[in-house]
Coordinates of C-alpha atoms and ligand atoms in Angstrom, one line a residue:
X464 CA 46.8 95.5 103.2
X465 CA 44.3 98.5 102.4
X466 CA 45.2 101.4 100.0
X467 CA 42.4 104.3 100.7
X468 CA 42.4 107.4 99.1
X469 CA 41.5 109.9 101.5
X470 CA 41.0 114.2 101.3
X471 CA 43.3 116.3 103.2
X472 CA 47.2 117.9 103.7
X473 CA 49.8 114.9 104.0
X474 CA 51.3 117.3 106.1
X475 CA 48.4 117.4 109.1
X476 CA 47.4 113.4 108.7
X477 CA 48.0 111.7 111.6
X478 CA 49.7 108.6 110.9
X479 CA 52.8 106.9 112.3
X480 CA 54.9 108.2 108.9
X481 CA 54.1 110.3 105.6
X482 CA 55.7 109.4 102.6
X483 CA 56.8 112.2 100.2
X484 CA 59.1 112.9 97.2
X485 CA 62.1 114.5 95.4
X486 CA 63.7 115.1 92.1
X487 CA 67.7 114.8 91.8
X488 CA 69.1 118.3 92.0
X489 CA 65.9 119.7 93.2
X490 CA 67.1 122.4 96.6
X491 CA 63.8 124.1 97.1
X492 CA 61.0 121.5 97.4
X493 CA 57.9 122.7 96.3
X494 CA 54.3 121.2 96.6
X495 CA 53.4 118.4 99.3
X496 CA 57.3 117.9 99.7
X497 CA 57.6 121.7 100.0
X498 CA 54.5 122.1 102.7
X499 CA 56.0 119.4 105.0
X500 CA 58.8 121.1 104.6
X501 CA 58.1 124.2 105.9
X502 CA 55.8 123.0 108.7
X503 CA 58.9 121.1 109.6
X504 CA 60.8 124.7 109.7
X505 CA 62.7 123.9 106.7
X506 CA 64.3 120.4 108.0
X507 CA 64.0 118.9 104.7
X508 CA 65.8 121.6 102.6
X509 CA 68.2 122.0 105.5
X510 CA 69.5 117.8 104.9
X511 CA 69.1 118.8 101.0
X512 CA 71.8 121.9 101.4
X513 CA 73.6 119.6 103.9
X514 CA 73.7 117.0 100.5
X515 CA 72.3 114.0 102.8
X516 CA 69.2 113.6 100.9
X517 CA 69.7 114.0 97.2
X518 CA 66.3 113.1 95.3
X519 CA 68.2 110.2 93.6
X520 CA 66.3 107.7 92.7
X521 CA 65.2 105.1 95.1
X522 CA 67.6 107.0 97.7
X523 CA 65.0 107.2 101.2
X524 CA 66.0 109.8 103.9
X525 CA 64.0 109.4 107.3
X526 CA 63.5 112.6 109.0
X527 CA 61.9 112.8 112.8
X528 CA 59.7 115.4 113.2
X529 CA 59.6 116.1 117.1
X530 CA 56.2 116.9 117.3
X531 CA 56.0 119.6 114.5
X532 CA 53.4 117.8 112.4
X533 CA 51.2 114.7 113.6
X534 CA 53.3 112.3 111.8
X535 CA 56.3 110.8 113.4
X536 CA 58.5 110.4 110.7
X537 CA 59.0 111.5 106.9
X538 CA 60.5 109.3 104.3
X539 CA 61.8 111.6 101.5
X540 CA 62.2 109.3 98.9
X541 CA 64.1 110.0 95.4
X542 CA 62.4 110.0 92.4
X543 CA 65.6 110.5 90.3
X544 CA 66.0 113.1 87.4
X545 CA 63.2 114.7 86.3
X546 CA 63.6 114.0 82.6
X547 CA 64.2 110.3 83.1
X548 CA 61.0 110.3 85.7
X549 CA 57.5 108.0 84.6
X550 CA 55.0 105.6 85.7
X551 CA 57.6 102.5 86.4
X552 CA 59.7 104.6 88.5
X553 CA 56.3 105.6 90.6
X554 CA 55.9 102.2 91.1
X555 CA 60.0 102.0 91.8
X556 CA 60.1 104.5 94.6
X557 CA 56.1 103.2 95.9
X558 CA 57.8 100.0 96.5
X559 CA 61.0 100.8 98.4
X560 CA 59.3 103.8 100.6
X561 CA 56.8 101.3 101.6
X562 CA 59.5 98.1 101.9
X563 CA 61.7 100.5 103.8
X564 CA 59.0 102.1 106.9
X565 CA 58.3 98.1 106.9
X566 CA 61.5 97.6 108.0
X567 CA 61.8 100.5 110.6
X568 CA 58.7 98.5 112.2
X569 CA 55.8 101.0 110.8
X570 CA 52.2 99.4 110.0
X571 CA 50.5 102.3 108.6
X572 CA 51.8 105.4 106.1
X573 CA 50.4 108.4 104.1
X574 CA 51.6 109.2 100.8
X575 CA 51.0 112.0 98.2
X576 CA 50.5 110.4 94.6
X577 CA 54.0 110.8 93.3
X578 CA 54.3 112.2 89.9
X579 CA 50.8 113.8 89.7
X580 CA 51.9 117.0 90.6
X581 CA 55.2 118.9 89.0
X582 CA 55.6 114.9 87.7
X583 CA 53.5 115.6 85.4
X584 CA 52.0 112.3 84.8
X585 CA 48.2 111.6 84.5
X586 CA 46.9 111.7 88.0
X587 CA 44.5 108.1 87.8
X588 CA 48.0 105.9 85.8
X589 CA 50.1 107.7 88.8
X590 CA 47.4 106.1 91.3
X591 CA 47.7 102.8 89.8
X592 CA 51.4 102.8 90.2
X593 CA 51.8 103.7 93.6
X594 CA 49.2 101.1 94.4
X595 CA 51.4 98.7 92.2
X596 CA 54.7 99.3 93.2
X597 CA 53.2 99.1 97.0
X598 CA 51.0 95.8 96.8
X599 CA 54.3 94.1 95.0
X600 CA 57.2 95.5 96.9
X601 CA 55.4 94.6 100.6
X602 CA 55.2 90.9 98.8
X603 CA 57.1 88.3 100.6
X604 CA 56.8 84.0 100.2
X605 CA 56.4 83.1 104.0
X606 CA 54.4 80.2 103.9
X607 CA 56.4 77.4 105.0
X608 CA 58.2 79.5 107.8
X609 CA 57.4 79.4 111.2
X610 CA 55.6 83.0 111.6
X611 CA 57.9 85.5 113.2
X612 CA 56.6 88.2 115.7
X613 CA 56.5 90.6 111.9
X614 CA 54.0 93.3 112.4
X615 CA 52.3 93.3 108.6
X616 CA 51.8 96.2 107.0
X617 CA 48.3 97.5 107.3
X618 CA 47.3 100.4 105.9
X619 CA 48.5 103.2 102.8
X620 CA 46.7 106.1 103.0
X621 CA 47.1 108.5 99.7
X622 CA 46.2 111.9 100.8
X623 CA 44.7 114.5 98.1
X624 CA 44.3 117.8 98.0
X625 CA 41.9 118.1 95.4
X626 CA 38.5 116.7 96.2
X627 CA 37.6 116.6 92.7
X628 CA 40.5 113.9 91.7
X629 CA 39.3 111.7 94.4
X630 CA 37.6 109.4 92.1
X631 CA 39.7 109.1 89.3
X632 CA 42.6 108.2 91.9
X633 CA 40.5 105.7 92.8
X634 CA 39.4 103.8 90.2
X635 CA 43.5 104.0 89.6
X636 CA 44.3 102.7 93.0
X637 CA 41.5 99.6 92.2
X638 CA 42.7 98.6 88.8
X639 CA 46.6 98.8 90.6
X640 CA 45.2 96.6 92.7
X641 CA 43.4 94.0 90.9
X642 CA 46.6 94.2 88.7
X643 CA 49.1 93.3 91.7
X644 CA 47.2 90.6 93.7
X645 CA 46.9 89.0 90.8
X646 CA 50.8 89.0 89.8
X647 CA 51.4 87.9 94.1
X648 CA 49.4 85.0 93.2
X649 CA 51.6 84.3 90.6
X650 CA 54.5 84.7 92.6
X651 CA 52.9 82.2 95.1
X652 CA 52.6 79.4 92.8
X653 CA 55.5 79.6 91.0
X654 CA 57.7 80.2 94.2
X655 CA 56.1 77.2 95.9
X656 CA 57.8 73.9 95.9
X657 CA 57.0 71.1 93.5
X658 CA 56.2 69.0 96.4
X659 CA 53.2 71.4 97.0
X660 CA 52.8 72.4 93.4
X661 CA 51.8 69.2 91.6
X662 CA 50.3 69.6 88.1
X663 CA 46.9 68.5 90.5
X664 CA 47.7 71.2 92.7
X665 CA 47.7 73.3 89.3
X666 CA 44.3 72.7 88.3
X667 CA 43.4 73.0 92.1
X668 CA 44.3 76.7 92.0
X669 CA 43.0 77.1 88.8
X670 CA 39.2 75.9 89.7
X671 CA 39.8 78.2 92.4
X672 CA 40.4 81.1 90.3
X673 CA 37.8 80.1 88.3
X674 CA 35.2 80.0 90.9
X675 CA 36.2 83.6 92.5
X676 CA 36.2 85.3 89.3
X677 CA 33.4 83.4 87.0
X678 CA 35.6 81.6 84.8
X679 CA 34.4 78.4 83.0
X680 CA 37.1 76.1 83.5
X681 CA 37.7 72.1 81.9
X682 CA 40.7 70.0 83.3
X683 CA 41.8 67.3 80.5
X684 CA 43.5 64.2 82.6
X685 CA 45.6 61.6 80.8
X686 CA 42.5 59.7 78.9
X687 CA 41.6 62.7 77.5
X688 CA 45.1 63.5 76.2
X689 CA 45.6 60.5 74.9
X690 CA 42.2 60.7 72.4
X691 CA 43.2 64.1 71.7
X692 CA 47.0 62.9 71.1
X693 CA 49.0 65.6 73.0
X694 CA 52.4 63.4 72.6
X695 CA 54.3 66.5 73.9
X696 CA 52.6 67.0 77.2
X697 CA 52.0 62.6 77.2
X698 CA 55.8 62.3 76.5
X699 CA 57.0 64.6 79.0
X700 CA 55.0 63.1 81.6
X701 CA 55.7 59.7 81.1
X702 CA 58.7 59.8 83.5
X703 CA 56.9 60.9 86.4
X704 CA 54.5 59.3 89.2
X705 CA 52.6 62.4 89.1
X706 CA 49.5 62.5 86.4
X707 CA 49.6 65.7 83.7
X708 CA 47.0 68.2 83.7
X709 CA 45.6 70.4 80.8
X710 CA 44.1 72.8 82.2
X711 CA 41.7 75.4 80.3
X712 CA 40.1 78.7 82.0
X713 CA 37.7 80.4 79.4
X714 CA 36.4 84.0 80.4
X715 CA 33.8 84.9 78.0
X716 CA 32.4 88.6 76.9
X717 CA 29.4 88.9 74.5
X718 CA 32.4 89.9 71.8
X719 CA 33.9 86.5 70.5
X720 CA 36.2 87.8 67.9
X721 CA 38.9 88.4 68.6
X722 CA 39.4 85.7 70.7
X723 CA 42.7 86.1 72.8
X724 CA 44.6 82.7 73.9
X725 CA 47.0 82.9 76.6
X726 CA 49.4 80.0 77.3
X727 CA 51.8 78.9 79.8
X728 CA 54.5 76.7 80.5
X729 CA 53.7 75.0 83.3
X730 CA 56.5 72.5 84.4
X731 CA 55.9 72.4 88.6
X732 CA 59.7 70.7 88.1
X733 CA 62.3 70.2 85.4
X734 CA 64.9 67.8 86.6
X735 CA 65.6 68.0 82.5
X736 CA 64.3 63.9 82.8
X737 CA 66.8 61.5 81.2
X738 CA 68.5 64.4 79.6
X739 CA 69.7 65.1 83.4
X740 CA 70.4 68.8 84.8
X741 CA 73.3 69.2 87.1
X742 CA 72.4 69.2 90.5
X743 CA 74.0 72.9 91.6
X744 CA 70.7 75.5 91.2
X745 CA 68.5 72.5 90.5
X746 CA 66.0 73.8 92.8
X747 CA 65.6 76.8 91.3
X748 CA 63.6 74.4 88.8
X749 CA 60.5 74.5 90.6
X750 CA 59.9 77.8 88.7
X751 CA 59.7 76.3 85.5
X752 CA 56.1 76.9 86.1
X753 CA 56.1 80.3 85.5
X754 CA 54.4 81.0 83.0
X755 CA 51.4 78.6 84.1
X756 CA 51.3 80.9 87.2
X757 CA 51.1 84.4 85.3
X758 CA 48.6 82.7 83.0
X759 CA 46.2 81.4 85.7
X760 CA 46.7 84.3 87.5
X761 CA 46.0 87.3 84.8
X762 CA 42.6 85.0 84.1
X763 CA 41.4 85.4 87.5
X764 CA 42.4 89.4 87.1
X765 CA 40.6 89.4 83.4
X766 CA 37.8 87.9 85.1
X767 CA 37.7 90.4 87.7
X768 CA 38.2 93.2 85.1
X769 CA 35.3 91.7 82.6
X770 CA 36.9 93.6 79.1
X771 CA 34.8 93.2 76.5
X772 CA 36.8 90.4 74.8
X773 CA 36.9 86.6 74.8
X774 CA 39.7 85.1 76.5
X775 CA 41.2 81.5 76.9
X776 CA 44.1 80.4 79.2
X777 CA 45.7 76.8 78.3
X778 CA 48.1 75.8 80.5
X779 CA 49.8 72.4 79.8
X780 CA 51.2 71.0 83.2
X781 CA 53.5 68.4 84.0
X782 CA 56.8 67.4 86.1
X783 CA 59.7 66.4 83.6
X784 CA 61.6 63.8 85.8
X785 CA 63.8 60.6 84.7
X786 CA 61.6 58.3 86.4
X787 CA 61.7 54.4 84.7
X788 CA 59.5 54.8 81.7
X789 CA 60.7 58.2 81.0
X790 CA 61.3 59.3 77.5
X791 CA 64.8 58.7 76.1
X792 CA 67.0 60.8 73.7
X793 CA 66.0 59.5 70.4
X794 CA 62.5 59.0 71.1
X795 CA 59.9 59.8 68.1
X796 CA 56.2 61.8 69.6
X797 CA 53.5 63.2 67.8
X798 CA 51.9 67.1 68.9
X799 CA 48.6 66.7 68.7
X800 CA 47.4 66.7 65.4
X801 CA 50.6 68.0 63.5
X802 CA 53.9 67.1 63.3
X803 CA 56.3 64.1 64.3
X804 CA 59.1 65.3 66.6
X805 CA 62.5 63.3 67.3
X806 CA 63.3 64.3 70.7
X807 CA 67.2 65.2 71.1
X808 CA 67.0 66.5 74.8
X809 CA 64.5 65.8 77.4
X810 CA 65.3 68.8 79.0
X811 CA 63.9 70.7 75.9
X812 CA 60.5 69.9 77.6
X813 CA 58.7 72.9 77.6
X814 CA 58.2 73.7 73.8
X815 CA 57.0 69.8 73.6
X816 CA 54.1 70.9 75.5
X817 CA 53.8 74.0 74.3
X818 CA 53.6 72.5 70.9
X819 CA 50.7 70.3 72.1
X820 CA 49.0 73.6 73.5
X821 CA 49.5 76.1 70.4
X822 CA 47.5 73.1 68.4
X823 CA 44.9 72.8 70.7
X824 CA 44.6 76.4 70.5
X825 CA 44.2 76.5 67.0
X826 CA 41.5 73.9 67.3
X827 CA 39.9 75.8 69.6
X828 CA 40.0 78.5 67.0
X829 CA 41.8 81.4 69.0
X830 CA 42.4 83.9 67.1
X831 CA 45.5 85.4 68.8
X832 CA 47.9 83.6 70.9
X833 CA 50.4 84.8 73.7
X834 CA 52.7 82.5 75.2
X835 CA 54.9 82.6 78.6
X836 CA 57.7 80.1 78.9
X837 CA 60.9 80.2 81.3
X838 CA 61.6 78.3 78.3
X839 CA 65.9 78.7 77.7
X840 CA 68.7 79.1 79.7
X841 CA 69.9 81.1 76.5
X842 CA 67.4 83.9 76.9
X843 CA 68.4 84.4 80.0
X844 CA 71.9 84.6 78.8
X845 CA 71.1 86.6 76.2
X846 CA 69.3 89.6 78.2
X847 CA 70.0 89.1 81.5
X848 CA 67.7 89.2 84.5
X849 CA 65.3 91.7 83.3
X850 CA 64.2 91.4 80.0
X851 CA 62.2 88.7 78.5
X852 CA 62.9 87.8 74.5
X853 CA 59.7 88.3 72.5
X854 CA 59.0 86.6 69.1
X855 CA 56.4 86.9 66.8
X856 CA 55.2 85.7 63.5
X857 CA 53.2 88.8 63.2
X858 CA 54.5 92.2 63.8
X859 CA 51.7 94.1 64.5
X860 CA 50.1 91.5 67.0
X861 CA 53.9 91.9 68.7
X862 CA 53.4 95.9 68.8
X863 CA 50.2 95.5 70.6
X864 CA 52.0 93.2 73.4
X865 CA 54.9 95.3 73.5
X866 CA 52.6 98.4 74.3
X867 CA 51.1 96.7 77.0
X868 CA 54.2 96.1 78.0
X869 CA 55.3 99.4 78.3
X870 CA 52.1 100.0 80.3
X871 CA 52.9 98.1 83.0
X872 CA 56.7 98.1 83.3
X873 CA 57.2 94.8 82.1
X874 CA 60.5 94.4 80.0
X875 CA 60.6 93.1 76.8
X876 CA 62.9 93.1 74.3
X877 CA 62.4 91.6 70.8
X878 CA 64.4 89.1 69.1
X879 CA 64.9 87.7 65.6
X880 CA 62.9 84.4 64.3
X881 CA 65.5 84.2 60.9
X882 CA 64.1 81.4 58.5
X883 CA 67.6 80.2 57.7
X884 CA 68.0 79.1 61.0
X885 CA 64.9 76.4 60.9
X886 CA 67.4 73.8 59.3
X887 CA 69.2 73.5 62.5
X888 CA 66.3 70.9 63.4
X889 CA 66.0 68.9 60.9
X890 CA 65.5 65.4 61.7
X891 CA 66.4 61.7 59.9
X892 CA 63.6 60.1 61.8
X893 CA 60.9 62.4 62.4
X894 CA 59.6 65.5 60.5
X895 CA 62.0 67.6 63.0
X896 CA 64.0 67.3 66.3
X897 CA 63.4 69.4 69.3
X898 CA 66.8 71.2 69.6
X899 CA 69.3 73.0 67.3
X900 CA 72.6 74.0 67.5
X901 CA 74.7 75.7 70.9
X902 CA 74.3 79.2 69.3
X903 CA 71.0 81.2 69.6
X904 CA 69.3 78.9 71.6
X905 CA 66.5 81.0 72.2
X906 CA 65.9 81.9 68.8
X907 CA 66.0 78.0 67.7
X908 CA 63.5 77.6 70.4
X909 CA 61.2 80.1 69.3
X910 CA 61.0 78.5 66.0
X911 CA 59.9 75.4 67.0
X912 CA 57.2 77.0 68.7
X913 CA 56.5 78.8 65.3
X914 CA 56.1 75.6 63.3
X915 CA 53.2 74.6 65.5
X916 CA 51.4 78.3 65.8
X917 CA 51.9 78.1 62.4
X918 CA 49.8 81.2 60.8
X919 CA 47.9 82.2 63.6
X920 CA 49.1 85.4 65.0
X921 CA 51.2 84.5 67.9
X922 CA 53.5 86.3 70.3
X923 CA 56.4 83.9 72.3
X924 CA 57.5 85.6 75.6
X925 CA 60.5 83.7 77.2
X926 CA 61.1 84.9 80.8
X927 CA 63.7 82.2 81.6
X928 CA 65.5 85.6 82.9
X929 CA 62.9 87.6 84.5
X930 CA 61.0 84.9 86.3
X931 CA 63.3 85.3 89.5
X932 CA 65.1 87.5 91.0
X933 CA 67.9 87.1 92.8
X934 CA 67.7 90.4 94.9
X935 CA 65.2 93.1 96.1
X936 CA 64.8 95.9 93.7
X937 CA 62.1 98.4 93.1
X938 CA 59.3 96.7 93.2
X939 CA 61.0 92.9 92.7
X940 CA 61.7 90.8 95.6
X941 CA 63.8 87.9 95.7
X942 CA 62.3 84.7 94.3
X943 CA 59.5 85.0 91.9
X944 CA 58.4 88.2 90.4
X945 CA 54.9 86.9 88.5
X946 CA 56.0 88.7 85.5
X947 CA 54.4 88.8 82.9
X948 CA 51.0 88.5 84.5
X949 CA 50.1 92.4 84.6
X950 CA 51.3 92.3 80.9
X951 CA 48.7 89.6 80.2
X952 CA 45.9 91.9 81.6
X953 CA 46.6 94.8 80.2
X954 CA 47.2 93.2 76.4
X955 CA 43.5 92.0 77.3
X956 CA 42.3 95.6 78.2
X957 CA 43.7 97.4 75.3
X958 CA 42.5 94.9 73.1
X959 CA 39.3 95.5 74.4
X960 CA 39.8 99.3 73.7
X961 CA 39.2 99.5 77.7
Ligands
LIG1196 N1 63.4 75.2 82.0 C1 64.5 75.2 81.2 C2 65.0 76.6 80.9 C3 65.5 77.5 82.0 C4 66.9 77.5 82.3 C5 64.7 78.3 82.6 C6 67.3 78.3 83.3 C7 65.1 79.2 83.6 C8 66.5 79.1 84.0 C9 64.2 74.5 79.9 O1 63.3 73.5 80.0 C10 65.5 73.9 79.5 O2 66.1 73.1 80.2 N2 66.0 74.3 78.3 C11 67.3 73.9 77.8 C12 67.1 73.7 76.3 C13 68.3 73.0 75.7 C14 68.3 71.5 76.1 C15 68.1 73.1 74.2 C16 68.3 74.9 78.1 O3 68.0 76.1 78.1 O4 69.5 74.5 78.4
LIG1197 ZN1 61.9 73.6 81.5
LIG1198 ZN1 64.2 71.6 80.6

C-alpha cells in the first residue's frame, strides 16, 4: 500500500473517500473538518447538533456526500478530548478510519494529518503516526487462506495545504513507514505456525533481512554451540528433531561505542518439554518467538535507517518439545561460560537460552543489552494485555528505553528486581535452579536473567502480555502485534542522537 503526500484542499480531492477529524464536544468544526463541512452545506455540524457523531475517540461516522464535493464519502472520525489527544491516539484513529473504509469496500482515501493543526502536535511526528497507525491497522495474517475476492487497500493520500510542510511530512510518513513494515514482519513470523517457522526457517528470514538491508549476519549450528558451551540453548533443544540456531545480525556504523545488543527469545514452539503445558491454548505457543521476530525485524529497519551506532541482534532459537532425549526436571546445564543451573521446569525455557545469549553478548563486548521475551505467564497476569514488565539493573539505561517507548506507543511499565528475592532459587545441586516460588513469577524470572547480564547495563522487556491480541483495537489486530519492534528502532535512533 502507498502513503503519498500530495498539495491541495481534502475537500476538492477526488478520491472514493476523505478522511477527516473531530474532538469530543467540539459543535463547530473548524479547519479541514470545518471546510468539508461547509462545502457539504453544513452536513457534518448538522449530525454533530443531531448528537450522531460525537468526536469520541475512535467513534467513525460515514457521511455521503451526493455530489457536493468529488469525494463520495467522509469518515469523520473521533479523536477524543482534546486534553487527552497525542501522537498514539493519531495513530489510534489512522488505524480504525483506514480499517473501517476497508471494510465498506474502499481501495483508495485522502486524509488531512490529524493533530497538526488545532492538535497541536509537531507536524513531521503527526505524519509518522498516521502513516503508523495506517500500515499496522490494514495488517492482516492471510497466508495460509485460500485468497478471498478482498479488494486490498491501495492507496492513502495525505492532502496539505501548506506547500512548505510538504517535505517534513514526508520524511515523517517514510520513517512511519520503515517503522511499520518492519513491526508487520514481525507480526508475520511470530504469527506463523511452528511447522513453517523452524529455528532454520529463523535464520532463513534472518539472512534475508540481512541481505535487503546490509547486515552482516553469522548462523551458529549445534557444533558450534557445543565448543562455545551454550547448555541453555543445547539443553532446550535436546528434545526436539529440529536443530537450534544462534543466530547473529550485526549492523555496523563508523561509531563502535556504544555498542547496543538486542536479544530475543526465540522459541518457534513451547510445548513446555517434559515439564508439559496443558493442551487448551497450547497453540497459542507458537508465539513464543516473539521476541526473536521484533529482534530480527527492528535490525532490518536499523539497517534501513543507518544511525550512527553499532548494533547486534542475537537471537537464540529453538523448539522446547518432550521428545525422547529431552531434558528432565532435575537435570544440571551449564550457560556458556558462567554458571551451573539445576533445571526445575522445562517449561522455564526461555531464560535458559536467554542466559546462554546475555553471555555471549558480554563476550562479544556489547556494551548495552535489550532483551524481548514472552517470557512468563505471570507478567501477563500481572499487567494484562497491554503492558510489557521492564527490568533493569541500570536505571538510567531503563529511562532511555522507556522514552523510546513513549515515542512510539509501546507500553511499558516497570517492575521491581528486589535482591531479597534471589534466594528463591537457590539450588542443592547446581550454583542455582531455574524457577522460584508461585508468587512474582515475573520478577523471579527477571533475576535469573540478571545473574547472567551481570553488570553490563541491561534492560529485560517481557511481552508475554502484549505479544497477542485477542481483538482489533487501534492500531492492534488480532494475533500478533510485533511489539516491541518500533521500540527497538527508536531506542537505536535516540541513542544515536538521530
Ligand atoms: N512461553 C512461556 C510464557 C508465556 C505464557 C508466554 C503465556 C505467553 C503466554 C514460558 O516459557 C513459560 O512457560 N513460563 C512459565 C514459567 C514457570 C514454569 C516458572 C510460566 O510462565 O508458567
Ligand atoms: Zn516459552
Ligand atoms: Zn515455557
Amino acid at each position: 500500500m502507498e502513503i503519498k503526500v500530495v498539495p491541495g484542499d481534502i475537500a476538492q480531492t477526488p478520491v472514493p473517500a476523505v478522511i477527516v477529524n473531530l474532538f469530543e464536544g467540539v459543535k463547530q468544526p473548524e479547519g479541514a473538518t470545518g471546510a468539508v463541512d461547509r462545502a457539504l452545506g453544513g452536513a457534518i455540524s448538522q449530525l454533530i447538533s443531531e448528537r450522531e457523531i460525537k468526536g469520541k475517540l475512535n467513534e467513525v461516522a460515514l457521511v455521503h456526500t451526493l455530489g457536493r464535493i468529488p469525494a463520495a464519502r467522509v469518515a469523520v472520525v473521533g479523536l477524543g478530548k482534546q486534553p487527552e489527544f497525542n501522537l498514539d491516539r493519531v495513530r489510534q484513529v489512522s488505524a480504525t478510519a483506514a480499517r473501517y473504509l476497508k471494510g465498506k469496500g474502499v481501495t483508495r482515501a485522502a486524509t488531512i494529518v490529524h493533530g497538526a493543526g488545532i492538535g497541536g502536535l509537531d507536524p513531521s511526528e503527526a505524519a509518522r503516526a498516521v502513516a503508523e497507525g495506517t500500515l499496522l491497522g490494514l495488517y492482516s495474517f492471510r497466508k495460509h487462506k485460500t485468497p478471498e475476492e478482498e479488494q486490498e487497500f491501495q492507496e492513502l493520500l495525505l492532502v496539505e495545504r501548506d506547500v512548505g510542510r510538504i517535505p517534513s511530512l514526508e520524511k515523517g510518513v517514510e520513517l512511519g513507514r520503515v517503522m511499520s513494515q518492519a513491526t508487520n514482519r514481525a507480526r508475520d513470523w511470530a504469527n506463523e505456525p511452528a511447522n513453517a517457522m523452524t529455528p532454520t526457517d529463523l535464520a532463513e528470514v534472518a539472512r534475508q533481512v540481512a541481505q535487503d538491508n546490509g547486515l552482516e549476519i553469522e548462523v551458529l549450528e549445534r557444533e558450534q554451540m557445543v565448543a562455545l558451551g551454550m547448555g541453555g540453548l543445547l539443553g532446550v533443544a535436546q528434545g526436539s528433531h529440529q536443530p537450534p540456531r544462534f543466530i547473529v545480525l550485526r549492523y555496523r556504523s563508523d561509531v563502535t561505542q556504544p555498542h547496543l545488543g538486542l536479544l530475543g527469545k526465540g522459541i518457534t514452539f513451547d510445548s513446555g518439554g517434559i515439564s508439559l503445558k496443558p493442551s487448551e491454548g497450547m497453540e497459542t505457543m507458537k508465539t513464543d518467538k516473539s521476541g526473536a521476530a521484533a529482534v530480527i525485524a527492528a535490525m532490518g529497519a536499523i539497517g534501513q535507517l543507518k544511525p550512527r551506532l553499532s548494533v547486534t541482534g542475537l537471537v537464540p532459537a529453538t523448539e522446547n518439545l518432550p521428545g525422547g532425549s529431552a531434558m528432565k526436571p532435575g537435570d544440571v546445564i551449564r550457560i556458556l561460560g558462567q554458571k551451573t543451573v539445576e533445571v526445575i521446569s522445562t517449561d522455564a525455557e526461555g531464560r535458559l537460552i536467554l542466559a546462554d545469549a546475555l553471555s555471549y553478548a558480554r563476550k562479544l563486548g556489547l556494551t548495552h543489552l535489550v532483551d524481548t521475551a514472552t517470557l512468563t505467564g505471570a507478567c501477563h497476569v500481572a499487567l494484562g494485555d497491554l503492558y510489557s514488565g521492564a527490568f533493569t539493573n541500570n536505571q538510567a539505561f531503563l529511562d532511555q528505553v522507556l522514552r523510546a517507548s513513549q515515542d512510539t506507543g509501546d507500553r511499558l511499565w516497570a517492575l521491581p528486581m528486589p535482591d531479597e528475592y534471589r534466594e528463591q532459587y537457590k539450588s542443592e545441586v547446581a550454583d542455582i535452579k531455574n524457577v522460584g516460588s508461585r508468587w512474582g513469577g515475573a520478577i523471579t524470572a527477571a533475576l535469573f536473567l540478571k545473574e547472567f547480564a551481570q553488570d553490563t547495563p541491561w534492560v529485560h522487556l517481557d511481552i508475554a502480555g502484549p505479544s497477542r491480541s485477542s481483538k482489533e483495537s487501534g492500531y492492534l489486530v488480532k494475533g500478533a502485534t510485533g511489539v516491541p519492534t518500533r521500540t527497538l528502532v527508536q531506542l537505536a535512533l535516540n541513542m544515536a542522537g538521530s
